[in-house]
Coordinates of C-alpha atoms and ligand atoms in Angstrom, one line a residue:
M1 CA -22.5 3.3 -13.3
I2 CA -19.3 3.8 -15.8
P3 CA -19.9 1.0 -18.4
P4 CA -17.0 -1.0 -20.1
G5 CA -15.8 1.1 -23.0
K6 CA -15.4 4.6 -21.3
T7 CA -12.2 5.8 -20.0
L8 CA -11.0 5.7 -16.6
G9 CA -8.1 7.8 -15.2
V10 CA -5.5 7.1 -12.8
L11 CA -3.2 9.8 -10.9
G12 CA 0.1 8.3 -10.5
G13 CA 2.1 6.2 -13.0
G14 CA 3.6 3.5 -10.9
Q15 CA 3.5 -0.4 -11.1
L16 CA 0.2 -0.2 -9.1
G17 CA -1.3 2.0 -11.9
R18 CA 0.3 -0.4 -14.5
M19 CA -1.5 -3.6 -12.9
F20 CA -4.7 -1.7 -12.7
A21 CA -4.3 -0.6 -16.3
H22 CA -4.1 -4.5 -17.2
A23 CA -7.4 -5.2 -15.3
A24 CA -9.4 -2.5 -16.7
E25 CA -8.3 -2.9 -20.4
R26 CA -9.3 -6.7 -19.9
L27 CA -12.8 -5.3 -19.0
G28 CA -13.1 -3.0 -21.9
Y29 CA -11.9 0.3 -20.3
H30 CA -9.4 2.8 -21.7
I31 CA -7.0 4.1 -19.3
H32 CA -5.3 7.3 -19.0
I33 CA -2.6 8.1 -16.7
Y34 CA -1.4 11.3 -15.3
E35 CA 2.2 11.1 -13.8
P36 CA 4.8 14.0 -13.4
S37 CA 7.6 11.5 -14.1
L38 CA 8.4 10.4 -17.7
E39 CA 9.4 7.0 -16.7
S40 CA 6.1 5.4 -15.6
P41 CA 5.7 1.5 -15.8
A42 CA 1.5 2.6 -16.0
A43 CA 1.9 5.0 -19.0
E44 CA 3.7 2.3 -21.0
V45 CA 0.7 0.1 -21.0
S46 CA -1.9 2.6 -21.5
A47 CA -3.9 4.4 -24.2
H48 CA -2.8 7.8 -23.2
A49 CA -0.7 9.8 -20.6
V50 CA -0.1 13.3 -19.4
H51 CA 3.2 14.3 -17.7
A52 CA 2.8 17.5 -15.7
P53 CA 3.0 18.3 -12.1
Y54 CA -0.1 17.5 -9.9
T55 CA -0.2 21.4 -9.2
D56 CA -0.6 22.1 -12.9
L57 CA -4.4 23.0 -12.5
A58 CA -5.1 23.3 -16.1
A59 CA -3.6 19.9 -17.1
L60 CA -5.3 18.4 -14.5
E61 CA -8.7 19.5 -15.3
A62 CA -8.2 18.7 -18.8
F63 CA -7.3 15.3 -18.0
V64 CA -10.2 15.1 -15.5
R65 CA -12.5 15.9 -18.3
G66 CA -11.3 13.3 -20.6
C67 CA -12.1 10.5 -18.0
A68 CA -15.7 9.0 -17.0
A69 CA -14.0 8.7 -13.2
V70 CA -10.6 9.3 -11.9
T71 CA -8.8 7.2 -9.2
Y72 CA -5.2 7.1 -7.7
E73 CA -2.5 4.7 -7.4
F74 CA -0.8 6.1 -4.8
E75 CA -1.5 8.7 -1.6
N76 CA 0.7 11.4 -1.8
I77 CA -1.0 13.2 -4.3
P78 CA -1.4 17.1 -3.5
V79 CA -5.2 17.4 -2.3
E80 CA -5.4 21.1 -2.9
P81 CA -5.6 21.1 -6.7
L82 CA -8.2 18.2 -6.3
Q83 CA -10.3 20.0 -4.4
R84 CA -10.2 23.1 -6.7
I85 CA -11.3 21.0 -9.5
E86 CA -13.8 18.5 -7.9
N87 CA -16.6 19.6 -9.9
T88 CA -15.0 18.9 -13.0
G89 CA -15.0 15.4 -12.7
V90 CA -15.8 12.2 -10.8
F91 CA -13.5 11.2 -8.1
R92 CA -13.2 7.6 -6.5
P93 CA -12.4 7.6 -3.8
K94 CA -13.1 11.5 -2.8
W95 CA -10.0 13.5 -2.2
Q96 CA -11.1 14.0 1.5
I97 CA -9.8 10.2 2.1
L98 CA -6.7 10.8 0.3
E99 CA -5.9 14.1 2.5
I100 CA -6.7 12.1 5.9
T101 CA -4.5 9.2 4.5
Q102 CA -1.3 10.9 3.2
N103 CA -0.7 12.4 6.6
R104 CA 0.2 10.1 9.6
L105 CA -1.2 12.5 12.1
R106 CA -4.2 13.1 10.6
E107 CA -4.8 9.5 10.0
K108 CA -3.9 8.8 13.7
T109 CA -6.0 11.6 15.0
W110 CA -8.9 10.4 12.3
L111 CA -8.6 6.9 14.0
R112 CA -8.7 7.9 17.6
K113 CA -11.6 10.3 17.0
N114 CA -13.5 7.5 15.3
E115 CA -12.5 5.1 18.1
F116 CA -10.7 2.5 16.0
P117 CA -7.9 0.7 17.7
H118 CA -4.7 2.1 16.9
V119 CA -1.1 2.2 18.4
P120 CA -1.0 5.0 21.2
F121 CA 1.2 7.9 19.9
A122 CA 1.5 11.5 20.8
E123 CA 2.1 14.5 18.3
C124 CA 5.1 16.8 18.5
E125 CA 4.8 20.2 16.9
A126 CA 7.9 21.1 14.6
N127 CA 9.9 23.0 17.1
A128 CA 8.5 21.4 20.1
D129 CA 10.3 19.2 22.8
L130 CA 10.6 16.0 21.0
A131 CA 12.6 14.3 23.8
A132 CA 9.6 15.7 26.1
T133 CA 7.3 13.6 23.8
I134 CA 9.4 10.5 23.6
R135 CA 9.5 10.1 27.6
Q136 CA 5.6 11.0 27.7
I137 CA 5.0 7.8 25.4
G138 CA 8.0 5.8 26.9
I139 CA 11.0 3.9 25.7
P140 CA 11.1 1.9 23.2
C141 CA 9.1 3.8 20.6
V142 CA 9.1 4.9 17.0
V143 CA 9.5 8.8 15.9
K144 CA 7.9 9.2 12.3
T145 CA 7.4 12.2 10.2
A146 CA 4.1 13.5 10.3
D147 CA 3.8 13.6 6.5
F148 CA 3.7 10.2 5.0
G149 CA 7.1 8.6 4.0
Y150 CA 6.7 5.1 2.8
D151 CA 8.5 1.9 3.4
G152 CA 9.9 3.1 6.6
K153 CA 11.4 6.4 5.4
G154 CA 11.2 8.9 7.8
Q155 CA 11.0 7.0 10.9
Q156 CA 13.5 6.0 13.7
K157 CA 13.1 3.6 16.5
I158 CA 14.3 5.0 20.2
S159 CA 15.6 2.2 22.4
D160 CA 18.0 4.6 24.7
E161 CA 19.2 7.7 25.4
A162 CA 21.7 7.7 22.3
S163 CA 19.0 7.2 19.9
L164 CA 16.8 9.7 21.7
A165 CA 19.6 12.1 21.3
H166 CA 20.0 11.2 17.8
A167 CA 16.2 11.6 16.9
V168 CA 15.9 15.1 18.7
T169 CA 18.6 16.2 16.0
S170 CA 17.7 14.3 12.7
F171 CA 13.8 15.4 13.5
Q172 CA 14.3 19.3 14.2
G173 CA 12.4 21.3 12.6
Q174 CA 10.1 18.5 11.7
R175 CA 6.4 17.8 12.9
A176 CA 6.5 14.2 14.2
V177 CA 4.4 11.8 15.5
V178 CA 5.8 9.3 18.5
E179 CA 4.2 6.0 18.6
R180 CA 4.6 3.2 21.1
W181 CA 6.7 0.5 20.2
V182 CA 4.6 -2.9 19.5
D183 CA 5.7 -6.0 20.3
F184 CA 3.7 -7.7 17.8
K185 CA 3.0 -11.4 17.3
C186 CA 2.9 -10.7 13.2
E187 CA 1.6 -7.9 10.6
L188 CA -1.8 -8.5 9.1
S189 CA -3.5 -6.6 6.1
V190 CA -6.8 -6.6 4.8
L191 CA -7.9 -5.2 1.5
V192 CA -11.5 -4.2 1.6
A193 CA -13.5 -2.8 -1.3
R194 CA -16.5 -0.8 -1.3
S195 CA -19.1 -0.1 -4.1
T196 CA -21.0 3.1 -5.0
Q197 CA -23.7 1.0 -3.5
G198 CA -22.1 0.8 0.2
E199 CA -21.6 -2.8 -0.3
T200 CA -18.0 -3.9 1.3
R201 CA -16.2 -6.8 0.3
S202 CA -12.9 -8.1 1.6
F203 CA -10.0 -10.1 0.4
P204 CA -8.7 -12.9 2.7
V205 CA -6.3 -11.8 5.5
A206 CA -2.7 -11.4 4.3
E207 CA 0.3 -11.9 6.9
N208 CA 3.1 -9.8 6.1
I209 CA 6.7 -10.2 6.8
H210 CA 8.7 -6.9 6.3
T211 CA 12.7 -6.6 6.2
K212 CA 14.2 -3.1 6.9
H213 CA 10.8 -1.8 7.0
I214 CA 9.7 -2.9 3.4
L215 CA 7.4 -5.7 2.7
D216 CA 9.4 -8.6 1.8
F217 CA 6.9 -11.8 1.9
S218 CA 2.9 -11.7 1.9
L219 CA 1.1 -15.1 3.1
V220 CA -2.4 -16.4 2.5
P221 CA -3.7 -17.6 4.5
A222 CA -2.5 -15.4 7.6
R223 CA -1.0 -18.1 10.2
V224 CA -3.7 -16.7 12.8
S225 CA -6.9 -18.3 14.1
A226 CA -10.2 -17.8 12.1
A227 CA -11.7 -15.4 15.3
V228 CA -8.4 -13.1 14.3
Q229 CA -9.4 -13.1 10.5
E230 CA -12.6 -12.2 11.4
R231 CA -11.9 -9.6 13.4
A232 CA -9.6 -8.0 11.1
R233 CA -12.3 -8.2 8.3
A234 CA -14.9 -6.5 10.3
L235 CA -12.6 -3.6 11.3
A236 CA -11.5 -3.1 7.8
E237 CA -14.8 -2.9 6.4
A238 CA -16.1 -0.7 9.3
I239 CA -13.1 1.5 8.5
A240 CA -14.1 1.9 4.8
T241 CA -17.6 2.6 5.7
R242 CA -16.7 5.2 8.1
L243 CA -14.7 6.7 5.4
D244 CA -17.6 6.6 2.8
L245 CA -14.9 4.9 0.5
V246 CA -15.8 4.2 -3.0
G247 CA -12.7 2.3 -4.3
L248 CA -10.3 -0.2 -2.2
L249 CA -8.6 0.6 0.8
A250 CA -5.8 -1.5 2.4
V251 CA -5.8 -1.7 5.9
E252 CA -2.5 -2.7 7.5
L253 CA -2.5 -4.1 11.2
F254 CA -0.6 -5.3 14.0
L255 CA -1.6 -8.4 15.9
T256 CA -0.2 -7.9 19.3
N257 CA 1.2 -10.8 21.7
R258 CA -2.0 -10.3 23.5
E259 CA -4.0 -10.5 20.2
E260 CA -5.1 -7.2 20.3
I261 CA -5.4 -5.9 16.8
L262 CA -4.1 -2.5 16.3
V263 CA -4.4 -0.5 12.8
N264 CA -0.8 0.9 11.9
E265 CA -1.6 2.6 8.4
L266 CA -4.5 2.9 6.1
A267 CA -4.1 3.3 2.0
P268 CA -7.1 3.9 -0.2
R269 CA -5.7 2.2 -3.2
P270 CA -4.3 -1.4 -4.5
H271 CA -1.4 -2.5 -2.2
N272 CA 1.6 -4.5 -2.4
S273 CA 0.3 -7.1 0.2
G274 CA -2.7 -7.8 -2.5
H275 CA -0.4 -8.8 -5.4
W276 CA -1.0 -12.5 -4.6
T277 CA -4.8 -11.9 -5.5
L278 CA -3.5 -11.7 -9.4
D279 CA -2.5 -15.6 -9.2
A280 CA -4.6 -17.1 -6.6
C281 CA -8.1 -15.2 -6.3
V282 CA -10.6 -15.5 -8.4
T283 CA -11.0 -11.3 -8.8
S284 CA -7.6 -9.6 -8.3
Q285 CA -7.4 -6.7 -6.0
F286 CA -7.1 -4.6 -9.2
E287 CA -9.9 -5.8 -11.1
Q288 CA -11.7 -5.4 -7.7
H289 CA -10.6 -1.4 -7.6
V290 CA -11.7 -1.0 -11.4
R291 CA -14.9 -2.5 -10.4
A292 CA -15.5 -0.5 -7.4
V293 CA -14.7 2.6 -8.9
A294 CA -16.8 2.1 -12.2
G295 CA -19.9 1.1 -10.1
L296 CA -20.0 -2.3 -11.3
P297 CA -20.7 -5.6 -9.0
L298 CA -17.9 -6.3 -6.9
G299 CA -16.2 -9.4 -7.8
D300 CA -15.6 -12.9 -6.0
V301 CA -12.8 -13.1 -3.3
S302 CA -12.5 -16.6 -3.0
T303 CA -9.0 -18.0 -3.2
T304 CA -8.3 -20.7 -5.7
A305 CA -5.1 -22.1 -4.3
P306 CA -4.8 -23.4 -0.7
A307 CA -1.6 -21.4 0.0
T308 CA 0.1 -18.4 -1.6
V309 CA 3.3 -16.4 -0.7
M310 CA 4.2 -13.3 -2.6
V311 CA 7.7 -12.3 -2.5
N312 CA 8.8 -8.7 -3.6
I313 CA 11.9 -8.5 -5.9
L314 CA 13.8 -5.2 -5.2
G315 CA 16.7 -3.9 -7.4
D316 CA 18.7 -5.5 -4.5
A317 CA 18.4 -8.6 -6.8
W318 CA 20.5 -6.9 -9.5
K319 CA 24.2 -7.9 -9.9
W320 CA 25.9 -4.8 -8.3
S321 CA 29.8 -4.0 -8.2
D322 CA 31.2 -0.6 -6.6
G323 CA 27.4 0.9 -6.4
Q324 CA 27.2 0.3 -10.2
C325 CA 24.5 -2.2 -11.7
T326 CA 26.4 -4.7 -13.7
G327 CA 23.4 -7.0 -14.8
A328 CA 19.6 -8.2 -14.0
P329 CA 19.2 -11.4 -12.1
D330 CA 19.0 -14.7 -13.7
W331 CA 15.1 -15.3 -14.1
S332 CA 15.7 -19.0 -15.2
A333 CA 15.2 -20.5 -11.7
L334 CA 11.9 -18.9 -11.2
L335 CA 10.7 -19.7 -14.6
H336 CA 11.4 -23.4 -14.4
E337 CA 9.8 -23.8 -11.3
P338 CA 6.4 -25.1 -11.3
R339 CA 3.5 -23.3 -9.5
V340 CA 5.4 -19.6 -9.5
H341 CA 4.3 -16.8 -11.2
L342 CA 6.9 -13.9 -12.2
H343 CA 5.8 -10.2 -12.6
L344 CA 8.3 -7.6 -13.7
Y345 CA 7.2 -3.7 -13.9
G346 CA 9.3 -2.7 -16.8
K347 CA 11.3 -0.2 -14.9
N348 CA 14.7 0.5 -16.4
E349 CA 16.6 1.9 -13.4
P350 CA 17.6 -0.8 -10.8
R351 CA 18.1 0.8 -7.6
L352 CA 18.5 -0.5 -4.0
G353 CA 15.4 -1.0 -2.0
R354 CA 13.5 -0.1 -5.3
K355 CA 10.3 -2.4 -6.1
M356 CA 11.0 -3.7 -9.7
G357 CA 8.7 -7.0 -9.7
H358 CA 7.3 -9.6 -7.4
F359 CA 6.9 -13.5 -7.8
T360 CA 4.2 -15.6 -6.2
V361 CA 4.6 -19.0 -5.2
I362 CA 1.3 -21.5 -5.0
G363 CA 1.7 -24.3 -2.4
N364 CA -0.3 -26.6 -0.5
D365 CA 0.0 -24.8 2.9
P366 CA 1.5 -21.5 4.0
E367 CA 4.8 -23.3 5.7
D368 CA 5.3 -25.1 2.5
A369 CA 4.9 -22.3 0.0
L370 CA 7.1 -20.1 2.6
E371 CA 9.9 -22.3 2.5
R372 CA 9.7 -22.5 -1.4
A373 CA 9.6 -18.7 -1.5
R374 CA 12.7 -18.2 0.9
R375 CA 14.7 -20.8 -1.4
L376 CA 14.0 -19.1 -4.8
K377 CA 14.3 -15.6 -3.2
T378 CA 17.9 -17.0 -1.9
A379 CA 18.7 -18.4 -5.4
L380 CA 17.5 -15.3 -7.2
Ligands
AMP401 P1 5.1 2.2 8.5 O1 6.0 2.9 7.5 O2 4.7 3.0 9.6 O3 4.2 1.3 8.0 O4 6.3 1.0 9.6 C1 6.8 0.4 8.1 C2 7.4 -1.1 9.3 O5 7.8 -0.6 10.4 C3 5.9 -1.7 9.9 O6 5.4 -2.4 9.1 C4 6.7 -2.5 10.9 O7 7.1 -3.5 10.8 C5 7.6 -1.6 11.7 N1 6.8 -0.5 12.6 C6 6.3 1.1 12.2 N2 5.7 1.2 13.7 C7 6.0 0.4 14.3 C8 5.7 0.2 15.7 N3 4.7 1.5 16.6 N4 6.0 -0.8 16.5 C9 6.7 -1.7 15.9 N5 7.2 -1.6 14.8 C10 6.5 -0.8 13.6

């Protein structure tokens, strides 16, 4: 157990690190951030920041020595340096989990090997016959780079011969995964925390609506049966246990039209679809992550509102003219609205598709909250 007053380190300095830092300082911890880039929403709110490449072993080792435990706020951190210095500090979760989850092919292979339900896929080596792999899985399907992109980066849907030919050209020389296209009823996610004692605790299941592959809305409660929610929760907890996780894990799921639950993706960190917990849950996902990493008892995951919808605010909401940003959104409609919470990440440069903040709408039921959320988003 790492008592309050000690220092927790975070590798990565984005908005997830920023919200983690807020939760940690509220519990009396000091936060150090390791982030290669100088612009860092997390460094801005933390006691200390190191800006150096992840491959700078000396800088990384000195950083780890200054922290009672180190965690991550995104999974694309090179694991080789972590492996080389693993004895200098406490890493929660362990780097082996990052290694699995930062590569789509390794993650899917791990799911298959451990018999967790996943989307059927086939692997295609860099210069192998992608067209043949696509025909093996069948059209429609999706081609994705083996290494993780995020938010739909590095993936293409194949729906006909023309898109097949295009994919063969655009994925040339890259290791790829070809996945069967899933006609899903909806997308769900479960955030599960696992303690140093092996206790697991899951937040209520969220229903996620994506637009252009980027999360747009998360609804809680998800509009699915209690039985589906229970199956999703049990699956997420089994995965966390099999990974021997200490920390937080997001499990993204498809609910198919045949009510099957398939794992799409794993992320061993706080997740965008858990931001609603900041405003409508007794313990936020960030506080839960702090508790798990520090070896404290896990917190209460009861909701404090009948329904919540989280809406992402992308750079697209800024005013644009000829590719130039000409002004920020007018926040007043959101700020005037009752039962709405606005969160902005302090990023200086808005870009199309860049996550700049989010807002949460509290409602009496998911439909009502979603309707208000859509209206407020449009007004923005
Ligand atoms: P990913 O980056 O793999 O999570 O994909 C981003 C989004 O693309 C998902 O949340 C889905 O909305 C969609 N998607 C990805 N893979 C599939 C698939 N095999 N079938 C249908 N939709 C998919």
